[in-house]
Coordinates of C-alpha atoms and ligand atoms in Angstrom, one line a residue:
M185 CA -29.2 -191.7 137.1
A186 CA -28.3 -193.6 140.5
N187 CA -26.2 -191.2 141.9
P188 CA -25.7 -188.0 139.8
L189 CA -22.6 -186.8 141.1
Y190 CA -20.6 -189.8 141.0
D191 CA -22.2 -191.0 137.6
R192 CA -21.2 -187.7 136.2
L193 CA -17.8 -187.0 137.6
F194 CA -16.4 -190.3 137.9
G195 CA -18.2 -193.0 136.3
A196 CA -18.6 -191.4 133.0
H197 CA -15.1 -192.3 132.3
A198 CA -14.9 -196.0 133.4
G199 CA -12.5 -197.9 131.6
R200 CA -10.7 -194.9 130.2
Q201 CA -6.6 -195.8 129.9
D202 CA -5.7 -192.3 129.1
P203 CA -4.1 -190.1 132.1
F204 CA -6.3 -188.2 134.6
L205 CA -3.5 -187.5 136.7
I206 CA 0.1 -186.3 135.6
L207 CA 2.1 -186.3 139.0
A208 CA 5.2 -183.6 139.8
D209 CA 7.8 -186.7 138.7
G210 CA 6.0 -186.9 135.3
S211 CA 4.1 -190.5 136.1
T212 CA 0.6 -190.7 135.2
I213 CA -2.6 -191.9 136.8
S214 CA -5.3 -193.3 134.2
Y215 CA -9.0 -192.4 134.9
A216 CA -9.3 -196.4 135.3
A217 CA -6.5 -196.7 137.7
F218 CA -7.8 -193.9 139.9
L219 CA -11.5 -195.2 139.8
A220 CA -10.2 -198.5 140.7
M221 CA -8.3 -196.9 143.6
A222 CA -11.5 -194.9 144.8
A223 CA -13.4 -198.3 144.7
R224 CA -11.2 -200.1 146.7
I225 CA -11.4 -197.1 149.4
A226 CA -15.1 -197.2 149.0
H227 CA -15.0 -200.4 150.3
V228 CA -13.0 -199.7 153.3
L229 CA -15.1 -197.3 154.4
T230 CA -18.4 -199.1 154.3
R231 CA -16.4 -202.2 155.9
A232 CA -15.9 -199.8 158.6
G233 CA -19.5 -199.3 159.3
L234 CA -20.0 -195.8 157.5
S235 CA -23.5 -195.6 155.7
P236 CA -24.6 -193.0 153.2
G237 CA -25.3 -189.6 154.8
D238 CA -22.4 -190.0 157.5
R239 CA -19.9 -187.7 157.4
L240 CA -16.1 -188.6 156.9
A241 CA -13.5 -185.7 158.1
A242 CA -10.4 -185.7 155.9
Q243 CA -7.3 -183.9 157.3
V244 CA -4.8 -185.3 154.7
E245 CA -2.2 -184.0 152.5
K246 CA -2.9 -183.2 148.8
S247 CA -2.0 -186.8 146.9
P248 CA -4.0 -188.9 144.2
Q249 CA -5.3 -191.2 147.2
A250 CA -6.5 -188.2 148.9
L251 CA -8.6 -187.0 145.9
A252 CA -9.6 -190.8 145.3
L253 CA -10.8 -190.8 149.0
V254 CA -13.0 -187.9 148.0
A255 CA -14.3 -189.9 145.0
A256 CA -15.2 -193.0 147.4
A257 CA -17.1 -191.2 149.5
A258 CA -19.2 -189.8 146.5
Q259 CA -19.6 -193.4 145.5
A260 CA -20.5 -194.5 148.8
G261 CA -22.9 -191.9 149.6
I262 CA -20.5 -190.5 152.3
V263 CA -20.5 -186.8 152.9
I264 CA -16.8 -185.5 152.7
L265 CA -15.5 -183.0 154.9
P266 CA -12.0 -181.9 153.9
L267 CA -10.1 -179.8 156.5
N268 CA -7.3 -177.6 156.0
T269 CA -3.9 -179.3 156.9
A270 CA -2.5 -176.5 158.8
Y271 CA -5.6 -176.9 161.4
T272 CA -4.0 -177.3 164.9
P273 CA -5.8 -180.4 166.8
G274 CA -7.9 -177.8 168.6
E275 CA -8.9 -176.3 165.7
L276 CA -9.9 -180.0 163.9
A277 CA -11.5 -181.4 167.4
Y278 CA -14.4 -178.8 166.8
F279 CA -14.9 -180.0 163.3
V280 CA -15.2 -183.7 163.9
E281 CA -17.4 -183.0 167.1
N282 CA -19.8 -180.5 165.5
S283 CA -20.2 -182.4 162.4
G284 CA -20.5 -185.6 164.2
A285 CA -18.1 -187.5 161.8
A286 CA -18.3 -191.3 161.4
M287 CA -14.7 -191.3 160.7
L288 CA -11.6 -189.1 160.8
V289 CA -8.7 -189.4 158.0
C290 CA -5.5 -187.9 159.2
D291 CA -1.7 -187.7 158.5
P292 CA 0.2 -190.6 160.0
D293 CA 2.4 -188.2 161.8
R294 CA -0.6 -186.6 163.5
T295 CA -2.1 -189.7 165.0
E296 CA -0.6 -189.4 168.3
A297 CA -2.4 -185.8 168.6
I298 CA -5.4 -187.2 166.9
A299 CA -6.2 -190.2 168.0
P300 CA -7.7 -188.8 171.6
I301 CA -9.7 -186.8 169.6
A302 CA -11.3 -189.5 167.4
A303 CA -11.9 -191.4 170.4
Q304 CA -13.5 -188.7 172.3
C305 CA -15.8 -187.9 169.2
G306 CA -16.6 -191.8 168.6
A307 CA -15.1 -191.2 165.3
R308 CA -13.0 -194.1 163.7
L309 CA -9.2 -193.1 162.8
E310 CA -7.3 -194.2 159.7
T311 CA -4.3 -192.7 158.1
L312 CA -3.3 -191.6 155.1
A313 CA 0.1 -189.8 153.8
A314 CA 1.3 -187.6 151.3
D315 CA 3.0 -190.5 149.9
G316 CA -0.2 -192.3 149.4
S317 CA 0.9 -194.7 152.5
G318 CA -1.5 -195.3 155.7
T319 CA -3.9 -197.6 157.1
L320 CA -6.5 -196.5 154.8
T321 CA -4.5 -197.6 151.6
D322 CA -3.4 -200.6 153.4
K323 CA -6.6 -201.7 154.1
A324 CA -7.9 -200.6 150.3
G325 CA -5.0 -202.9 149.1
D326 CA -7.1 -206.1 150.2
M327 CA -10.3 -204.8 148.5
A328 CA -12.0 -205.2 145.0
D329 CA -11.4 -202.9 142.3
D330 CA -15.2 -202.2 141.8
F331 CA -17.8 -200.9 144.2
P332 CA -21.4 -201.1 143.6
T333 CA -22.4 -197.4 143.7
V334 CA -24.5 -196.3 146.3
E335 CA -27.9 -194.7 145.2
R336 CA -28.5 -190.7 145.6
A337 CA -30.5 -187.8 144.8
T338 CA -29.3 -184.6 143.6
D339 CA -30.6 -183.1 146.8
D340 CA -28.6 -185.1 149.0
L341 CA -25.5 -183.9 150.8
A342 CA -22.3 -184.4 149.2
A343 CA -20.0 -182.0 151.0
F344 CA -19.5 -180.1 154.2
L345 CA -17.0 -177.1 154.3
Y346 CA -16.6 -175.2 157.2
T347 CA -16.6 -171.6 157.1
S348 CA -15.9 -169.6 160.0
G349 CA -18.2 -166.6 161.6
T350 CA -17.7 -163.0 162.3
T351 CA -18.6 -163.6 165.8
G352 CA -19.0 -167.3 167.0
R353 CA -18.0 -170.4 166.0
S354 CA -17.7 -172.1 162.7
K355 CA -20.3 -173.0 160.6
G356 CA -20.7 -176.4 158.3
A357 CA -21.9 -175.5 155.0
M358 CA -23.8 -178.2 153.5
L359 CA -23.6 -178.7 149.9
T360 CA -25.7 -180.9 147.7
Q361 CA -25.0 -182.9 144.9
E362 CA -26.9 -180.4 142.6
N363 CA -24.9 -177.3 144.1
L364 CA -21.8 -179.0 143.0
L365 CA -22.8 -180.5 139.9
S366 CA -24.7 -177.6 138.3
N367 CA -21.7 -175.0 139.2
A368 CA -19.3 -177.5 137.6
E369 CA -21.3 -177.9 134.4
T370 CA -22.1 -174.3 134.0
L371 CA -18.2 -173.5 134.6
A372 CA -17.0 -176.2 132.2
E373 CA -19.4 -174.8 129.4
C374 CA -18.5 -170.8 130.3
W375 CA -14.6 -171.5 130.2
R376 CA -15.0 -174.0 127.6
F377 CA -13.5 -176.9 129.0
T378 CA -13.0 -180.1 126.9
E379 CA -11.3 -183.7 127.1
E380 CA -8.2 -181.9 125.5
D381 CA -7.7 -179.8 128.4
V382 CA -4.5 -180.0 130.8
L383 CA -5.2 -178.1 134.1
L384 CA -2.5 -177.3 136.0
H385 CA -3.7 -177.9 139.5
A386 CA -1.3 -176.3 142.5
L387 CA -4.1 -175.3 144.8
P388 CA -5.2 -177.1 148.2
I389 CA -7.9 -179.8 147.7
F390 CA -9.5 -178.8 151.0
H391 CA -11.3 -175.7 149.9
T392 CA -14.2 -174.9 147.1
H393 CA -11.7 -173.4 144.6
G394 CA -9.1 -176.4 144.2
L395 CA -11.6 -179.2 144.9
F396 CA -14.9 -178.3 143.4
V397 CA -13.9 -175.4 140.6
A398 CA -10.9 -176.9 139.4
T399 CA -11.2 -180.7 140.1
N400 CA -14.9 -180.9 139.2
V401 CA -14.6 -179.0 136.1
T402 CA -11.9 -181.1 134.7
L403 CA -13.8 -184.6 135.7
L404 CA -16.7 -183.2 134.1
S405 CA -15.4 -182.5 130.6
G406 CA -13.1 -185.3 130.9
G407 CA -9.7 -183.6 130.7
A408 CA -6.5 -184.1 132.5
M409 CA -4.6 -182.4 135.6
I410 CA -1.1 -181.6 136.2
F411 CA -1.6 -182.5 139.8
L412 CA 1.1 -180.7 142.0
P413 CA 1.5 -181.0 145.6
K414 CA 1.0 -177.3 146.2
F415 CA 2.0 -174.0 144.6
D416 CA 5.8 -174.1 144.0
A417 CA 7.3 -171.3 141.5
D418 CA 9.8 -173.9 140.1
A419 CA 7.4 -176.7 139.7
V420 CA 4.5 -174.6 138.1
I421 CA 7.2 -173.4 135.7
G422 CA 8.3 -176.7 134.8
A423 CA 4.8 -177.8 134.1
L424 CA 3.4 -174.7 132.3
P425 CA 4.5 -175.7 128.9
R426 CA 2.4 -178.9 128.9
A427 CA -1.0 -176.9 130.4
T428 CA -3.9 -175.6 129.0
A429 CA -5.3 -174.1 131.9
M430 CA -4.6 -172.9 135.1
M431 CA -6.7 -171.8 138.2
G432 CA -5.1 -169.8 141.1
V433 CA -5.4 -167.1 143.8
P434 CA -4.1 -163.9 143.1
T435 CA -0.8 -164.8 145.2
F436 CA -0.1 -167.5 142.5
Y437 CA 0.1 -164.7 139.8
T438 CA 1.9 -162.2 141.5
R439 CA 4.7 -164.9 142.7
L440 CA 5.0 -165.7 138.8
L441 CA 5.2 -162.3 137.8
D442 CA 8.0 -161.8 140.4
D443 CA 10.0 -164.6 138.4
P444 CA 12.0 -163.7 135.6
R445 CA 11.4 -167.0 133.5
F446 CA 7.6 -166.5 133.5
T447 CA 7.5 -165.3 129.8
R448 CA 5.1 -165.2 126.9
D449 CA 6.9 -167.8 125.6
L450 CA 6.3 -170.1 128.8
A451 CA 2.4 -169.0 129.0
S452 CA 2.0 -169.7 125.1
H453 CA 0.7 -173.1 125.5
V454 CA -2.1 -172.2 128.3
R455 CA -5.3 -170.8 126.9
L456 CA -6.9 -169.7 129.9
F457 CA -5.6 -168.4 133.4
V458 CA -8.5 -167.9 136.0
S459 CA -7.9 -166.1 139.3
G460 CA -10.4 -166.2 142.4
S461 CA -10.9 -166.5 145.9
A462 CA -9.4 -163.1 146.9
P463 CA -9.2 -160.0 144.9
L464 CA -6.8 -159.6 142.0
L465 CA -5.3 -156.0 141.9
A466 CA -6.2 -154.3 138.5
E467 CA -2.5 -153.7 138.1
T468 CA -1.6 -157.4 138.4
H469 CA -4.3 -158.0 136.0
L470 CA -2.4 -155.5 133.6
R471 CA 1.0 -156.9 134.5
F472 CA -0.1 -160.1 133.4
E473 CA -1.3 -159.2 130.0
E474 CA 1.8 -157.0 129.4
R475 CA 4.1 -159.9 130.3
T476 CA 2.0 -162.9 128.5
G477 CA -0.5 -161.4 126.1
H478 CA -3.2 -163.2 128.1
R479 CA -6.2 -161.6 130.3
I480 CA -6.5 -163.1 133.5
L481 CA -10.4 -164.5 134.0
E482 CA -11.4 -163.2 137.1
R483 CA -14.2 -165.0 138.9
Y484 CA -16.0 -164.5 142.4
G485 CA -17.5 -167.1 144.5
M486 CA -17.8 -168.5 148.0
T487 CA -17.9 -171.6 150.2
E488 CA -21.8 -171.4 150.7
T489 CA -22.4 -170.4 147.0
N490 CA -19.6 -171.8 144.9
M491 CA -19.0 -169.6 142.0
N492 CA -21.4 -166.7 141.3
T493 CA -19.9 -164.6 138.7
S494 CA -17.5 -164.8 135.8
N495 CA -15.5 -162.7 133.3
P496 CA -16.7 -163.7 130.0
Y497 CA -14.4 -166.2 128.0
D498 CA -15.0 -164.1 124.9
G499 CA -15.5 -160.8 125.3
E500 CA -13.8 -158.1 127.6
R501 CA -12.3 -159.5 130.7
R502 CA -12.3 -156.2 132.7
A503 CA -9.9 -155.6 135.4
G504 CA -11.1 -155.0 139.0
T505 CA -14.2 -156.5 138.0
V506 CA -15.5 -160.4 138.6
G507 CA -17.7 -159.9 135.6
F508 CA -21.1 -161.0 134.9
P509 CA -23.6 -163.4 137.0
L510 CA -23.3 -166.8 135.7
P511 CA -26.2 -168.5 133.9
G512 CA -28.9 -169.6 136.6
V513 CA -27.5 -167.3 139.3
D514 CA -29.8 -164.2 140.3
L515 CA -27.5 -161.5 141.8
K516 CA -28.6 -158.3 143.2
I517 CA -27.3 -155.5 145.1
T518 CA -29.3 -154.7 148.2
D519 CA -29.3 -151.9 151.1
P520 CA -27.4 -153.5 153.8
D521 CA -30.0 -152.5 156.4
T522 CA -33.3 -152.6 154.7
G523 CA -32.5 -155.8 152.0
A524 CA -34.2 -153.4 149.8
E525 CA -32.8 -153.9 146.1
L526 CA -30.7 -151.0 145.2
P527 CA -30.3 -149.5 141.5
Q528 CA -27.9 -150.4 139.0
G529 CA -24.6 -148.6 139.9
E530 CA -25.0 -148.1 143.6
T531 CA -23.1 -149.8 145.9
G532 CA -24.6 -152.3 148.4
M533 CA -24.8 -155.7 149.8
I534 CA -24.2 -158.6 147.0
E535 CA -27.0 -161.2 147.2
V536 CA -27.1 -164.4 145.2
R537 CA -29.7 -167.2 144.5
G538 CA -29.3 -170.0 141.9
P539 CA -28.8 -173.9 142.2
N540 CA -25.3 -173.1 143.6
V541 CA -26.2 -171.9 146.6
F542 CA -25.9 -174.1 149.9
K543 CA -28.7 -175.9 151.7
G544 CA -27.7 -174.3 155.0
Y545 CA -25.5 -174.4 157.9
W546 CA -25.2 -177.9 159.6
Q547 CA -27.7 -177.8 162.8
M548 CA -27.5 -173.9 162.9
P549 CA -31.1 -172.9 161.9
E550 CA -31.0 -169.5 163.2
K551 CA -27.5 -168.7 161.3
T552 CA -29.0 -170.1 158.5
A553 CA -32.3 -168.0 158.5
A554 CA -29.9 -164.9 159.1
E555 CA -28.1 -165.2 155.9
L556 CA -30.3 -167.3 153.6
R557 CA -33.6 -165.5 152.9
Q558 CA -36.7 -167.7 152.4
D559 CA -36.6 -166.4 148.7
G560 CA -33.8 -168.2 148.2
F561 CA -31.2 -165.4 148.0
F562 CA -27.8 -165.7 150.2
I563 CA -26.6 -162.6 151.7
T564 CA -22.9 -163.0 150.9
G565 CA -21.5 -160.3 153.3
D566 CA -19.3 -158.8 150.3
L567 CA -20.2 -155.3 149.3
G568 CA -20.3 -154.6 145.4
R569 CA -21.8 -152.4 142.7
I570 CA -22.8 -153.6 139.1
D571 CA -21.3 -151.0 136.6
E572 CA -23.3 -149.7 133.7
D573 CA -22.2 -152.3 131.3
G574 CA -23.3 -155.2 134.0
Y575 CA -20.0 -156.1 135.2
V576 CA -20.2 -156.7 139.0
Q577 CA -17.5 -155.1 141.1
I578 CA -16.5 -156.1 144.5
V579 CA -15.6 -153.0 146.6
G580 CA -15.5 -154.4 150.2
R581 CA -16.6 -156.6 152.8
Q582 CA -19.4 -155.9 155.5
K583 CA -18.1 -158.9 157.0
D584 CA -15.0 -158.6 159.4
L585 CA -12.7 -161.0 157.4
I586 CA -9.0 -161.0 156.3
I587 CA -8.1 -163.0 153.2
S588 CA -4.5 -163.9 152.9
G589 CA -3.2 -165.9 149.9
G590 CA -6.8 -167.1 149.6
Y591 CA -7.1 -168.3 153.3
N592 CA -9.9 -166.8 155.1
I593 CA -9.3 -165.6 158.7
Y594 CA -11.5 -164.1 161.0
P595 CA -10.4 -161.6 163.5
K596 CA -12.7 -162.4 166.3
E597 CA -11.0 -165.7 166.6
I598 CA -7.8 -164.3 167.2
E599 CA -9.0 -161.1 169.3
L600 CA -10.7 -163.8 171.8
L601 CA -7.6 -165.3 172.4
L602 CA -5.5 -162.2 172.6
D603 CA -8.1 -160.7 175.1
E604 CA -7.3 -163.8 177.3
Q605 CA -3.6 -163.2 177.6
P606 CA -2.1 -161.7 180.9
G607 CA -1.8 -157.9 180.9
V608 CA -4.2 -157.4 177.7
M609 CA -7.3 -155.2 178.2
E610 CA -8.5 -155.4 174.5
S611 CA -7.2 -156.0 171.1
A612 CA -8.2 -155.5 167.5
V613 CA -7.1 -157.5 164.4
I614 CA -7.2 -156.0 161.1
G615 CA -6.1 -157.0 157.7
V616 CA -3.6 -154.5 156.0
P617 CA -2.1 -154.7 152.6
H618 CA 0.8 -157.2 151.9
P619 CA 3.0 -157.6 148.6
D620 CA 2.7 -161.5 148.7
F621 CA -0.4 -162.2 150.2
G622 CA -2.6 -159.5 149.3
E623 CA -3.7 -158.9 153.0
T624 CA -2.0 -160.0 156.4
V625 CA -2.8 -160.2 159.9
V626 CA -1.9 -157.3 162.1
A627 CA -2.9 -157.4 166.0
L628 CA -3.1 -154.3 167.8
V629 CA -3.1 -154.6 171.6
V630 CA -4.2 -152.3 174.5
P631 CA -2.6 -153.2 178.0
E632 CA -4.5 -153.1 181.1
P633 CA -3.3 -150.1 183.0
G634 CA 0.4 -150.5 184.5
A635 CA 0.8 -153.7 182.5
A636 CA 3.1 -154.1 179.6
P637 CA 2.4 -157.3 177.8
D638 CA 5.4 -158.6 175.9
T639 CA 4.4 -159.3 172.0
E640 CA 6.7 -162.3 171.8
A641 CA 4.9 -164.0 174.7
L642 CA 1.7 -162.9 173.0
A643 CA 2.9 -164.6 169.5
A644 CA 3.7 -167.7 171.5
A645 CA 0.5 -167.9 173.3
L646 CA -1.2 -168.0 170.1
K647 CA 1.0 -170.6 168.2
G648 CA -0.4 -173.6 170.0
S649 CA -4.1 -172.9 169.2
L650 CA -4.3 -171.3 165.8
A651 CA -3.1 -172.6 162.1
R652 CA 0.0 -170.8 161.2
F653 CA -1.8 -168.9 158.4
K654 CA -3.7 -167.4 160.9
H655 CA -0.8 -165.8 163.1
P656 CA -0.6 -162.3 163.2
R657 CA 2.6 -161.2 161.0
A658 CA 3.1 -158.2 163.3
I659 CA 1.5 -157.5 166.9
R660 CA 1.7 -153.7 167.9
I661 CA 1.1 -152.3 171.7
V662 CA -1.2 -149.4 171.5
E663 CA -2.5 -146.9 174.0
T664 CA -6.2 -147.1 172.8
L665 CA -8.5 -148.2 170.1
P666 CA -10.4 -145.6 168.0
R667 CA -14.1 -146.1 168.5
N668 CA -17.4 -144.5 167.0
T669 CA -20.1 -142.7 168.8
M670 CA -21.6 -146.4 169.4
G671 CA -18.4 -147.5 171.1
K672 CA -17.5 -150.1 168.0
V673 CA -13.7 -150.3 167.2
Q674 CA -13.2 -148.2 163.8
K675 CA -11.2 -150.8 162.3
N676 CA -11.3 -148.7 158.9
L677 CA -9.3 -146.2 160.8
L678 CA -6.8 -148.7 162.1
R679 CA -6.4 -150.3 158.6
E680 CA -5.6 -146.8 157.3
E681 CA -3.2 -146.1 159.8
W682 CA -1.3 -149.5 159.5
S683 CA -1.6 -149.8 155.7
G684 CA 2.0 -149.0 155.0
L685 CA 3.3 -151.6 157.5
F686 CA 4.1 -154.3 154.9
N687 CA 5.2 -152.3 152.0
S688 CA 7.9 -153.9 150.0
A689 CA 10.9 -152.9 151.8
S690 CA 9.6 -154.5 155.1
A691 CA 7.6 -157.6 153.3
G692 CA 10.1 -160.2 154.7
E693 CA 8.5 -159.0 158.4
R694 CA 8.0 -162.3 160.2
M695 CA 6.1 -162.9 163.4
P696 CA 8.3 -162.6 166.3
Ligands
MLC872 C1 1.0 -170.5 153.9 N1 1.6 -169.4 155.0 C2 0.6 -168.7 154.8 C3 -0.4 -168.9 153.9 N2 0.0 -170.0 153.0 N3 0.4 -167.6 155.8 C4 -0.7 -166.7 155.5 N4 -1.5 -166.7 154.5 C5 -1.5 -167.7 153.9 N5 -2.3 -168.1 152.9 C6 2.3 -169.4 156.1 C7 3.5 -171.0 155.8 O1 2.7 -172.1 156.7 C8 4.8 -170.5 156.3 O2 5.0 -170.1 157.5 C9 4.7 -168.8 155.8 O3 3.3 -168.5 155.5 C10 5.3 -168.8 154.4 O4 4.8 -169.6 153.6 P1 5.2 -169.8 152.1 O5 6.2 -170.8 152.0 O6 5.4 -168.4 151.4 O7 3.6 -170.0 151.6 P2 3.3 -171.4 150.6 O8 3.3 -172.6 151.2 O9 4.1 -171.1 149.5 O10 1.6 -171.1 150.5 C11 1.2 -169.8 149.9 C12 0.2 -169.9 149.1 C13 -1.0 -171.0 149.7 C14 -0.6 -168.8 148.4 C15 0.6 -170.9 147.8 O11 -1.6 -170.3 151.1 C16 -2.2 -171.4 148.9 O12 -2.2 -172.4 148.2 N6 -3.2 -170.6 149.2 C17 -4.5 -171.0 148.4 C18 -5.5 -171.0 149.4 C19 -7.0 -171.5 148.5 O13 -7.0 -172.4 147.8 N7 -8.1 -170.5 148.7 C20 -9.3 -171.1 148.2 C21 -10.5 -171.1 149.2 S1 -11.8 -171.2 148.6 P3 6.6 -170.6 158.1 O14 6.4 -170.9 159.5 O15 7.2 -171.1 157.6 O16 6.5 -169.0 158.2 C22 -12.8 -169.8 148.4 C23 -13.6 -169.4 147.5 C24 -13.5 -169.0 146.0 O17 -12.0 -168.9 148.6 O18 -13.8 -168.0 145.7 O19 -12.6 -169.6 145.4
AMP873 P1 -14.4 -168.4 151.4 O1 -15.4 -168.4 152.5 O2 -13.2 -169.1 151.5 O3 -15.2 -169.0 150.0 O4 -14.1 -167.1 150.8 C1 -15.0 -166.5 150.1 C2 -15.0 -164.6 150.1 O5 -13.9 -164.8 149.2 C3 -15.9 -164.0 149.3 O6 -17.1 -163.8 150.1 C4 -15.3 -163.2 148.8 O7 -15.1 -161.8 149.9 C5 -14.0 -163.5 148.6 N1 -13.5 -163.8 147.2 C6 -13.7 -164.6 146.4 N2 -13.6 -164.4 145.4 C7 -13.2 -163.0 144.9 C8 -12.9 -162.3 144.2 N3 -12.9 -162.6 142.8 N4 -12.4 -160.9 144.3 C9 -12.6 -160.3 145.6 N5 -13.0 -161.5 146.7 C10 -13.4 -162.5 146.4

């Protein structure tokens, strides 16, 4: 095949007049119309001078056109770099510069802030709004509906997804065509996706879950997606009776359970609910089954590896576990210090190997070598065990990471900014349980002797630099931070001490 990723996901549906996307207003976009849109955009990209292997950064709202941009990149052999729409211009600048993106597509409303970044990085700038308007689609309007697919091999890069480090800067995880295709094939088969499926898609399309798991599995099986701009309980409840499958982060499911309209009847047309990206509480799993009769299928993955494990489609979906390694994925539990494999039942580092595992971090050979072993095993940073029946349980994380509503937040990034503020001697940022987001961010700040930093001023100082979802939902002044004999801050003690801050009664607490 000339371009396996494009051919299998997109080209295979040429000429199909049946719906691929069903939009919030009930209108539909056929496969043929979607492919024509992608082809027109592919012409815009190549006329702008982009060549196979170039990077294209896109910080755009979810829309059919945004998804067509992803398809266009695949058809033209361009590496897509999707970016969270919440990132501030400062955060965005790093990704564009680091990736050497040849083009940046942003929302027209952000042009003023972003144009200087594009200019400084030598990237062309195009715009695309949530309603599909913008310079990208204006230019595409004049182009042909078909595009000669650029030849690519399975080992060629398809996407860069940036993932933060626990210490330093974000790293661009390089994903190949093979990484994406092999995982989509495995998942489509394990989860029994067919042309008959209609997936309720309410996830963002700038992360693995919404872009690769949900979208690629649907594309590979030739089904349709109810393509909602975001998770909105009213819209999801309105769409569920037409859906056969839904994928979401645990917050989607807890929000649905909090809504009395979410009943067994409403969920009766759906054959499969999948959860991932963050731990699904066993309690949520059980409440969901009581309410709907469905057992949520929980799976485990990450940016660097796509999906690694899944509970079974048939057989017991065990609450509090992420199921079994997927076919083709080797998973072992190792001693975090020595890397030696541990016996079944013991807790240690989860390591994975398979065609799903990425190629490395863009231009960071040392970081790649530190996490991706010579023999192909990737050190996930997640701690887990394999129970007596072979189910994998995630019991914690060795990496200092907070997962809020499915978004990853690296405490170090926030601590570095807080420590720069006047009157701050040091800080510790931790994740504490939150009824809606699973975990949320709390910052503990130690003042310099004699200083009394104002928490509102600290919050304001973070605002311009950090995406909203990273903002601490509480900032507290403390006298000292607990340390072990090595001088390391004992975050586990802090997490315990502050764990009750967002119990249901105070769940509404917002940042000052
Ligand atoms: C939004 N906000 C968040 C947030 N999402 N804050 C913390 N954590 C989040 N996840 C901010 C908003 O900007 C808003 O700010 C305030 O919090 C309340 O917003 P909301 O209206 O309640 O949030 P909403 O827009 O409904 O979004 C919540 C959400 C969304 C859960 C629907 O975050 C979401 O779709 N999450 C999915 C993330 C995802 O796809 N992860 C997959 C990663 S891939 P203000 O200013 O109004 O207070 C991966 C690999 C794998 O992990 O295994 O899948
Ligand atoms: P990301 O870097 O955004 O891809 O996030 C990946 C991380 O999310 C993993 O390393 C895990 O810590 C976490 N994760 C994903 N799925 C699950 C799950 N089902 N249960 C617990 N944690 C999960």
